[in-house]
């Protein structure tokens, strides 16, 4: 198989994630978060010419990367759309059953490292954070146009910030004089109302604020919920869904979506066969290994989960 130029991008949990798919060489798989194709390339290495791989990504840069590096693979198909629309898009290829789905949630490293995309609280850029560069809503609109009440709500809900009011008050005060235009401008505003003790902590004080804005801009949690629900319904017998999550909100969406297919609503004392169509596959380790952390520090917060369909 041809080598792929990875631009030094190291996919998170590469071997663990692809191994967990338990790939059968002639089957159908979906990489729902293509990025720079690290997971996709590893999947393709394990497929025959009869096997098929469909990959999803909203990012225009990801599409360019696919065209330059993956178009040679005739059994690999790029779909430029949100993975929440996987069912509708796969139907266009007459695909109703899939043998494995891979989800690597959150923002990709290439997006984070590209200052122009406005995802990073460490790099100066215009506030953006759009995974889909064609959509209208951006971080700029959220920060400059959302009401005080709505900002408080998204910081509390998506950033899990206990008391975002002081920072929101500072945002409202600042933008009354001029628009908040850049990432570092926003970081300085957050810093003004963040206690010194928190500023000195290992994790960056602006991290959860940026996370909350990004989730709002890209409707990430609703997308996860719909995509996983559709993936469960489309999964073939013995097929697997592998998820890589990075924070508690993503993990909560995964857990809640799987809950209905893993927990019986019938009381245990009722004497009937209480069998299930799905089971969780125990993976060790669920967290990244020390060697992975040395290669890619962003794997530190990653959490791997695998579910398998055991009955049709």
CSV table of C-alpha atoms in Angstrom, one decimal:
chain,number,residue,atom,x,y,z
A,1,UNK,CA,0.0,0.0,0.0
A,2,UNK,CA,1.2,3.5,-0.8
A,3,UNK,CA,2.5,5.7,2.0
A,4,UNK,CA,0.6,8.7,3.1
A,5,UNK,CA,2.1,12.1,3.8
A,6,UNK,CA,0.8,12.7,7.4
A,7,UNK,CA,2.2,16.3,7.7
A,8,UNK,CA,3.6,15.0,11.0
A,9,UNK,CA,0.1,14.6,12.4
A,10,UNK,CA,-0.2,11.7,14.8
A,11,UNK,CA,-3.7,10.3,15.1
A,12,UNK,CA,-5.0,9.8,18.6
A,13,UNK,CA,-5.1,6.2,19.9
A,14,UNK,CA,-4.3,4.9,16.3
A,15,UNK,CA,-3.6,1.2,17.0
A,16,UNK,CA,-6.0,0.8,19.9
A,17,UNK,CA,-8.9,2.4,18.0
A,18,UNK,CA,-8.4,0.5,14.7
A,19,UNK,CA,-7.7,-2.8,16.5
A,20,UNK,CA,-10.9,-2.4,18.4
A,21,UNK,CA,-12.9,-2.3,15.2
A,22,UNK,CA,-12.0,-6.0,14.7
A,23,UNK,CA,-11.8,-5.4,11.0
A,24,UNK,CA,-13.0,-8.0,8.5
A,25,UNK,CA,-11.2,-7.4,5.2
A,26,UNK,CA,-14.2,-7.5,2.9
A,27,UNK,CA,-16.6,-5.5,5.0
A,28,UNK,CA,-17.9,-1.9,5.2
A,29,UNK,CA,-16.4,0.7,7.6
A,30,UNK,CA,-17.0,4.4,8.3
A,31,UNK,CA,-14.4,6.8,9.7
A,32,UNK,CA,-16.7,9.6,10.9
A,33,UNK,CA,-13.8,12.1,11.6
A,34,UNK,CA,-11.3,11.9,8.7
A,35,UNK,CA,-9.0,14.8,9.8
A,36,UNK,CA,-5.7,13.9,8.1
A,37,UNK,CA,-6.6,10.3,7.5
A,38,UNK,CA,-4.4,8.6,10.1
A,39,UNK,CA,-7.2,6.2,11.3
A,40,UNK,CA,-8.5,5.9,7.7
A,41,UNK,CA,-5.2,4.8,6.3
A,42,UNK,CA,-4.8,2.2,9.0
A,43,UNK,CA,-8.2,0.8,8.2
A,44,UNK,CA,-7.5,0.7,4.5
A,45,UNK,CA,-4.3,-1.3,5.2
A,46,UNK,CA,-6.6,-4.0,6.7
A,47,UNK,CA,-9.2,-4.0,3.9
A,48,UNK,CA,-9.2,-6.0,0.7
A,49,UNK,CA,-10.3,-4.4,-2.6
A,50,UNK,CA,-13.8,-5.7,-1.8
A,51,UNK,CA,-13.9,-3.9,1.5
A,52,UNK,CA,-15.1,-0.3,1.5
A,53,UNK,CA,-14.3,2.7,3.7
A,54,UNK,CA,-16.5,5.9,3.8
A,55,UNK,CA,-15.0,8.9,5.5
A,56,UNK,CA,-16.7,12.1,6.8
A,57,UNK,CA,-15.3,15.5,7.4
A,58,UNK,CA,-16.8,19.1,7.2
A,59,UNK,CA,-13.4,20.7,6.9
A,60,UNK,CA,-12.4,22.1,3.5
A,61,UNK,CA,-8.7,21.4,4.3
A,62,UNK,CA,-9.5,17.8,5.1
A,63,UNK,CA,-11.2,17.5,1.7
A,64,UNK,CA,-8.1,18.9,0.0
A,65,UNK,CA,-5.9,16.5,1.9
A,66,UNK,CA,-8.1,13.5,0.9
A,67,UNK,CA,-8.0,14.6,-2.8
A,68,UNK,CA,-4.2,14.8,-2.7
A,69,UNK,CA,-3.5,11.7,-0.7
A,70,UNK,CA,-6.4,9.3,-0.8
A,71,UNK,CA,-8.1,9.6,-4.1
A,72,UNK,CA,-5.9,6.8,-5.4
A,73,UNK,CA,-7.8,4.3,-3.2
A,74,UNK,CA,-10.8,3.2,-5.2
A,75,UNK,CA,-12.6,1.7,-2.2
A,76,UNK,CA,-12.4,4.9,-0.1
A,77,UNK,CA,-15.1,7.6,-0.4
A,78,UNK,CA,-15.0,11.1,1.0
A,79,UNK,CA,-18.3,12.7,2.2
A,80,UNK,CA,-18.0,16.4,3.0
A,81,UNK,CA,-20.7,16.7,5.7
A,82,UNK,CA,-21.3,16.6,9.4
A,83,UNK,CA,-21.3,13.0,10.7
A,84,UNK,CA,-24.7,13.6,12.2
A,85,UNK,CA,-26.0,13.1,8.6
A,86,UNK,CA,-24.2,9.8,8.2
A,87,UNK,CA,-27.4,7.8,7.6
A,88,UNK,CA,-28.7,10.1,4.9
A,89,UNK,CA,-25.4,10.2,3.1
A,90,UNK,CA,-24.7,6.5,3.2
A,91,UNK,CA,-28.2,5.9,1.8
A,92,UNK,CA,-27.0,7.6,-1.4
A,93,UNK,CA,-24.5,4.8,-1.8
A,94,UNK,CA,-27.2,2.2,-1.0
A,95,UNK,CA,-25.6,1.5,2.3
A,96,UNK,CA,-28.0,0.5,5.1
A,97,UNK,CA,-25.7,-1.8,7.1
A,98,UNK,CA,-22.2,-1.0,8.3
A,99,UNK,CA,-19.7,-3.3,10.0
A,100,UNK,CA,-17.8,-0.6,12.0
A,101,UNK,CA,-17.9,3.1,12.8
A,102,UNK,CA,-15.0,5.1,14.2
A,103,UNK,CA,-15.5,8.5,15.9
A,104,UNK,CA,-12.7,10.7,17.1
A,105,UNK,CA,-14.6,13.5,18.7
A,106,UNK,CA,-13.5,17.1,19.4
A,107,UNK,CA,-11.4,19.5,17.3
A,108,UNK,CA,-8.7,17.9,15.2
A,109,UNK,CA,-5.0,18.7,15.8
A,110,UNK,CA,-4.6,20.3,12.4
A,111,UNK,CA,-7.5,22.7,13.1
A,112,UNK,CA,-6.1,23.5,16.6
A,113,UNK,CA,-2.6,24.1,15.3
A,114,UNK,CA,-3.7,26.4,12.4
A,115,UNK,CA,-3.9,29.8,14.0
A,116,UNK,CA,-6.2,31.1,11.3
A,117,UNK,CA,-9.0,28.8,12.4
A,118,UNK,CA,-9.3,30.5,15.7
A,119,UNK,CA,-9.7,27.4,17.9
A,120,UNK,CA,-6.6,27.9,20.1
A,121,UNK,CA,-6.3,30.0,23.2
A,122,UNK,CA,-2.5,30.1,22.7
A,123,UNK,CA,-2.4,31.4,19.1
A,124,UNK,CA,-3.6,34.8,18.1
A,125,UNK,CA,-6.3,34.8,15.4
A,126,UNK,CA,-9.7,36.1,14.5
A,127,UNK,CA,-12.4,34.4,16.6
A,128,UNK,CA,-13.8,31.7,14.4
A,129,UNK,CA,-13.9,28.0,15.6
A,130,UNK,CA,-16.0,26.8,12.7
A,131,UNK,CA,-15.4,23.2,11.7
A,132,UNK,CA,-17.5,24.0,8.6
A,133,UNK,CA,-16.0,27.1,7.1
A,134,UNK,CA,-19.1,27.7,5.0
A,135,UNK,CA,-21.5,28.1,8.0
A,136,UNK,CA,-22.5,31.6,9.2
A,137,UNK,CA,-22.3,31.1,13.0
A,138,UNK,CA,-18.7,31.6,14.4
A,139,UNK,CA,-17.1,32.3,17.7
A,140,UNK,CA,-17.1,36.0,16.8
A,141,UNK,CA,-20.9,36.1,16.6
A,142,UNK,CA,-21.3,34.1,19.8
A,143,UNK,CA,-19.1,36.4,21.8
A,144,UNK,CA,-20.2,39.7,20.3
A,145,UNK,CA,-24.0,39.1,19.8
A,146,UNK,CA,-25.2,36.6,22.3
A,147,UNK,CA,-27.1,38.0,25.3
A,148,UNK,CA,-25.6,37.9,28.8
A,149,UNK,CA,-28.1,35.2,29.8
A,150,UNK,CA,-27.2,33.0,26.8
A,151,UNK,CA,-23.4,33.4,27.3
A,152,UNK,CA,-23.9,32.4,31.0
A,153,UNK,CA,-25.9,29.4,29.9
A,154,UNK,CA,-23.4,28.0,27.3
A,155,UNK,CA,-20.4,28.6,29.7
A,156,UNK,CA,-22.2,26.7,32.4
A,157,UNK,CA,-23.6,24.0,30.2
A,158,UNK,CA,-20.7,23.4,27.8
A,159,UNK,CA,-17.8,24.5,29.8
A,160,UNK,CA,-19.0,23.2,33.2
A,161,UNK,CA,-17.9,26.5,34.7
A,162,UNK,CA,-19.5,26.9,38.1
A,163,UNK,CA,-19.7,30.7,38.1
A,164,UNK,CA,-19.2,32.3,34.6
A,165,UNK,CA,-21.0,35.5,35.6
A,166,UNK,CA,-17.9,37.7,36.3
A,167,UNK,CA,-16.3,36.7,33.0
A,168,UNK,CA,-19.5,37.3,31.1
A,169,UNK,CA,-19.9,40.7,32.8
A,170,UNK,CA,-16.4,41.6,31.6
A,171,UNK,CA,-17.2,40.4,28.0
A,172,UNK,CA,-20.4,42.6,28.0
A,173,UNK,CA,-18.5,45.6,29.3
A,174,UNK,CA,-15.6,45.2,26.8
A,175,UNK,CA,-17.8,44.7,23.7
A,176,UNK,CA,-19.9,47.8,24.6
A,177,UNK,CA,-16.9,49.8,23.5
A,178,UNK,CA,-15.6,47.7,20.6
A,179,UNK,CA,-16.1,44.2,19.2
A,180,UNK,CA,-14.0,41.4,20.6
A,181,UNK,CA,-12.2,40.3,17.5
A,182,UNK,CA,-9.3,37.9,18.3
A,183,UNK,CA,-8.6,34.8,20.4
A,184,UNK,CA,-5.9,36.5,22.6
A,185,UNK,CA,-8.2,39.5,23.1
A,186,UNK,CA,-10.8,37.1,24.6
A,187,UNK,CA,-8.1,35.4,26.7
A,188,UNK,CA,-7.1,38.7,28.2
A,189,UNK,CA,-10.8,39.5,29.1
A,190,UNK,CA,-11.2,36.1,30.7
A,191,UNK,CA,-7.9,36.6,32.6
A,192,UNK,CA,-9.2,39.9,34.2
A,193,UNK,CA,-11.9,38.1,36.0
A,194,UNK,CA,-10.1,34.8,36.8
A,195,UNK,CA,-8.6,34.4,40.3
A,196,UNK,CA,-4.8,34.2,40.3
A,197,UNK,CA,-5.0,30.8,42.0
A,198,UNK,CA,-6.9,29.4,38.9
A,199,UNK,CA,-4.5,31.2,36.5
A,200,UNK,CA,-1.6,29.3,38.1
A,201,UNK,CA,-3.2,25.9,37.7
A,202,UNK,CA,-1.7,23.4,35.1
A,203,UNK,CA,-4.7,23.5,32.8
A,204,UNK,CA,-5.1,26.9,31.0
A,205,UNK,CA,-7.8,29.1,32.6
A,206,UNK,CA,-9.4,29.9,29.3
A,207,UNK,CA,-9.6,26.2,28.2
A,208,UNK,CA,-13.2,25.5,29.3
A,209,UNK,CA,-14.5,28.9,28.0
A,210,UNK,CA,-13.1,28.1,24.5
A,211,UNK,CA,-14.5,24.6,24.7
A,212,UNK,CA,-17.9,25.9,25.5
A,213,UNK,CA,-17.8,28.4,22.6
A,214,UNK,CA,-16.6,25.7,20.2
A,215,UNK,CA,-19.3,23.3,21.2
A,216,UNK,CA,-22.0,26.0,20.7
A,217,UNK,CA,-20.6,27.1,17.3
A,218,UNK,CA,-20.5,23.5,15.9
A,219,UNK,CA,-23.5,22.0,17.8
A,220,UNK,CA,-21.2,19.2,18.8
A,221,UNK,CA,-23.2,17.4,21.4
A,222,UNK,CA,-26.4,17.2,19.3
A,223,UNK,CA,-24.3,15.9,16.4
A,224,UNK,CA,-22.8,13.2,18.6
A,225,UNK,CA,-26.2,12.1,19.9
A,226,UNK,CA,-27.8,11.8,16.4
A,227,UNK,CA,-24.8,10.2,14.8
A,228,UNK,CA,-24.4,7.5,17.5
A,229,UNK,CA,-28.1,6.7,17.5
A,230,UNK,CA,-28.1,6.2,13.7
A,231,UNK,CA,-24.9,4.2,13.9
A,232,UNK,CA,-26.4,1.8,16.4
A,233,UNK,CA,-29.4,1.2,14.1
A,234,UNK,CA,-27.2,0.7,11.1
A,235,UNK,CA,-24.6,-1.6,12.8
A,236,UNK,CA,-24.4,-5.2,11.4
A,237,UNK,CA,-24.3,-8.2,13.7
A,238,UNK,CA,-20.8,-8.4,15.3
A,239,UNK,CA,-20.1,-4.9,14.1
A,240,UNK,CA,-18.6,-2.3,16.4
A,241,UNK,CA,-18.7,1.4,17.2
A,242,UNK,CA,-15.4,2.8,18.5
A,243,UNK,CA,-15.5,6.2,20.1
A,244,UNK,CA,-12.6,8.4,21.3
A,245,UNK,CA,-13.8,11.2,23.6
A,246,UNK,CA,-11.9,14.0,25.3
A,247,UNK,CA,-14.1,15.4,28.1
A,248,UNK,CA,-17.0,14.5,30.3
A,249,UNK,CA,-19.7,16.1,28.1
A,250,UNK,CA,-18.7,13.8,25.2
A,251,UNK,CA,-18.5,10.8,27.5
A,252,UNK,CA,-21.9,11.6,28.9
A,253,UNK,CA,-23.5,11.8,25.4
A,254,UNK,CA,-22.0,8.4,24.6
A,255,UNK,CA,-23.2,6.8,27.8
A,256,UNK,CA,-26.7,8.3,27.6
A,257,UNK,CA,-27.1,7.2,23.9
A,258,UNK,CA,-26.0,3.6,24.7
A,259,UNK,CA,-28.1,3.4,27.8
A,260,UNK,CA,-31.3,2.5,26.0
A,261,UNK,CA,-29.7,-0.4,24.2
A,262,UNK,CA,-27.7,-1.7,27.2
A,263,UNK,CA,-30.3,-1.4,30.0
A,264,UNK,CA,-33.6,-3.2,30.2
A,265,UNK,CA,-36.7,-1.3,31.1
A,266,UNK,CA,-38.2,-4.6,32.4
A,267,UNK,CA,-37.7,-5.2,36.1
A,268,UNK,CA,-35.2,-8.0,36.9
A,269,UNK,CA,-37.8,-10.0,38.9
A,270,UNK,CA,-40.0,-10.5,35.8
A,271,UNK,CA,-39.2,-14.0,34.6
A,272,UNK,CA,-38.5,-13.5,30.9
A,273,UNK,CA,-35.4,-13.7,28.7
A,274,UNK,CA,-33.7,-10.3,29.3
A,275,UNK,CA,-31.2,-10.5,26.4
A,276,UNK,CA,-29.7,-7.5,24.7
A,277,UNK,CA,-28.7,-6.7,21.2
A,278,UNK,CA,-25.5,-4.8,22.2
A,279,UNK,CA,-22.6,-5.2,24.7
A,280,UNK,CA,-19.7,-3.1,25.8
A,281,UNK,CA,-16.3,-4.6,24.8
A,282,UNK,CA,-13.8,-4.1,27.6
A,283,UNK,CA,-10.7,-2.5,26.3
A,284,UNK,CA,-7.4,-2.2,28.2
A,285,UNK,CA,-6.2,0.4,28.5
A,286,UNK,CA,-9.1,2.8,28.1
A,287,UNK,CA,-6.6,5.7,28.5
A,288,UNK,CA,-3.5,6.4,26.4
A,289,UNK,CA,-0.3,4.6,27.2
A,290,UNK,CA,2.9,6.3,28.3
A,291,UNK,CA,4.5,5.7,24.9
A,292,UNK,CA,1.5,7.3,23.1
A,293,UNK,CA,1.7,10.3,25.4
A,294,UNK,CA,5.4,10.8,24.5
A,295,UNK,CA,4.4,10.8,20.8
A,296,UNK,CA,1.2,12.9,21.2
A,297,UNK,CA,0.5,14.8,24.4
A,298,UNK,CA,-3.1,15.4,23.3
A,299,UNK,CA,-3.9,11.7,23.9
A,300,UNK,CA,-3.7,12.4,27.6
A,301,UNK,CA,-7.4,13.1,28.1
A,302,UNK,CA,-8.6,10.6,25.5
A,303,UNK,CA,-11.0,7.9,26.5
A,304,UNK,CA,-11.7,4.8,24.3
A,305,UNK,CA,-15.0,3.0,24.3
A,306,UNK,CA,-16.3,0.1,22.2
A,307,UNK,CA,-19.8,-1.3,21.7
A,308,UNK,CA,-20.7,-4.3,19.7
A,309,UNK,CA,-24.0,-5.6,18.2
A,310,UNK,CA,-24.4,-9.2,19.3
A,311,UNK,CA,-27.9,-9.8,17.9
A,312,UNK,CA,-29.8,-8.6,14.8
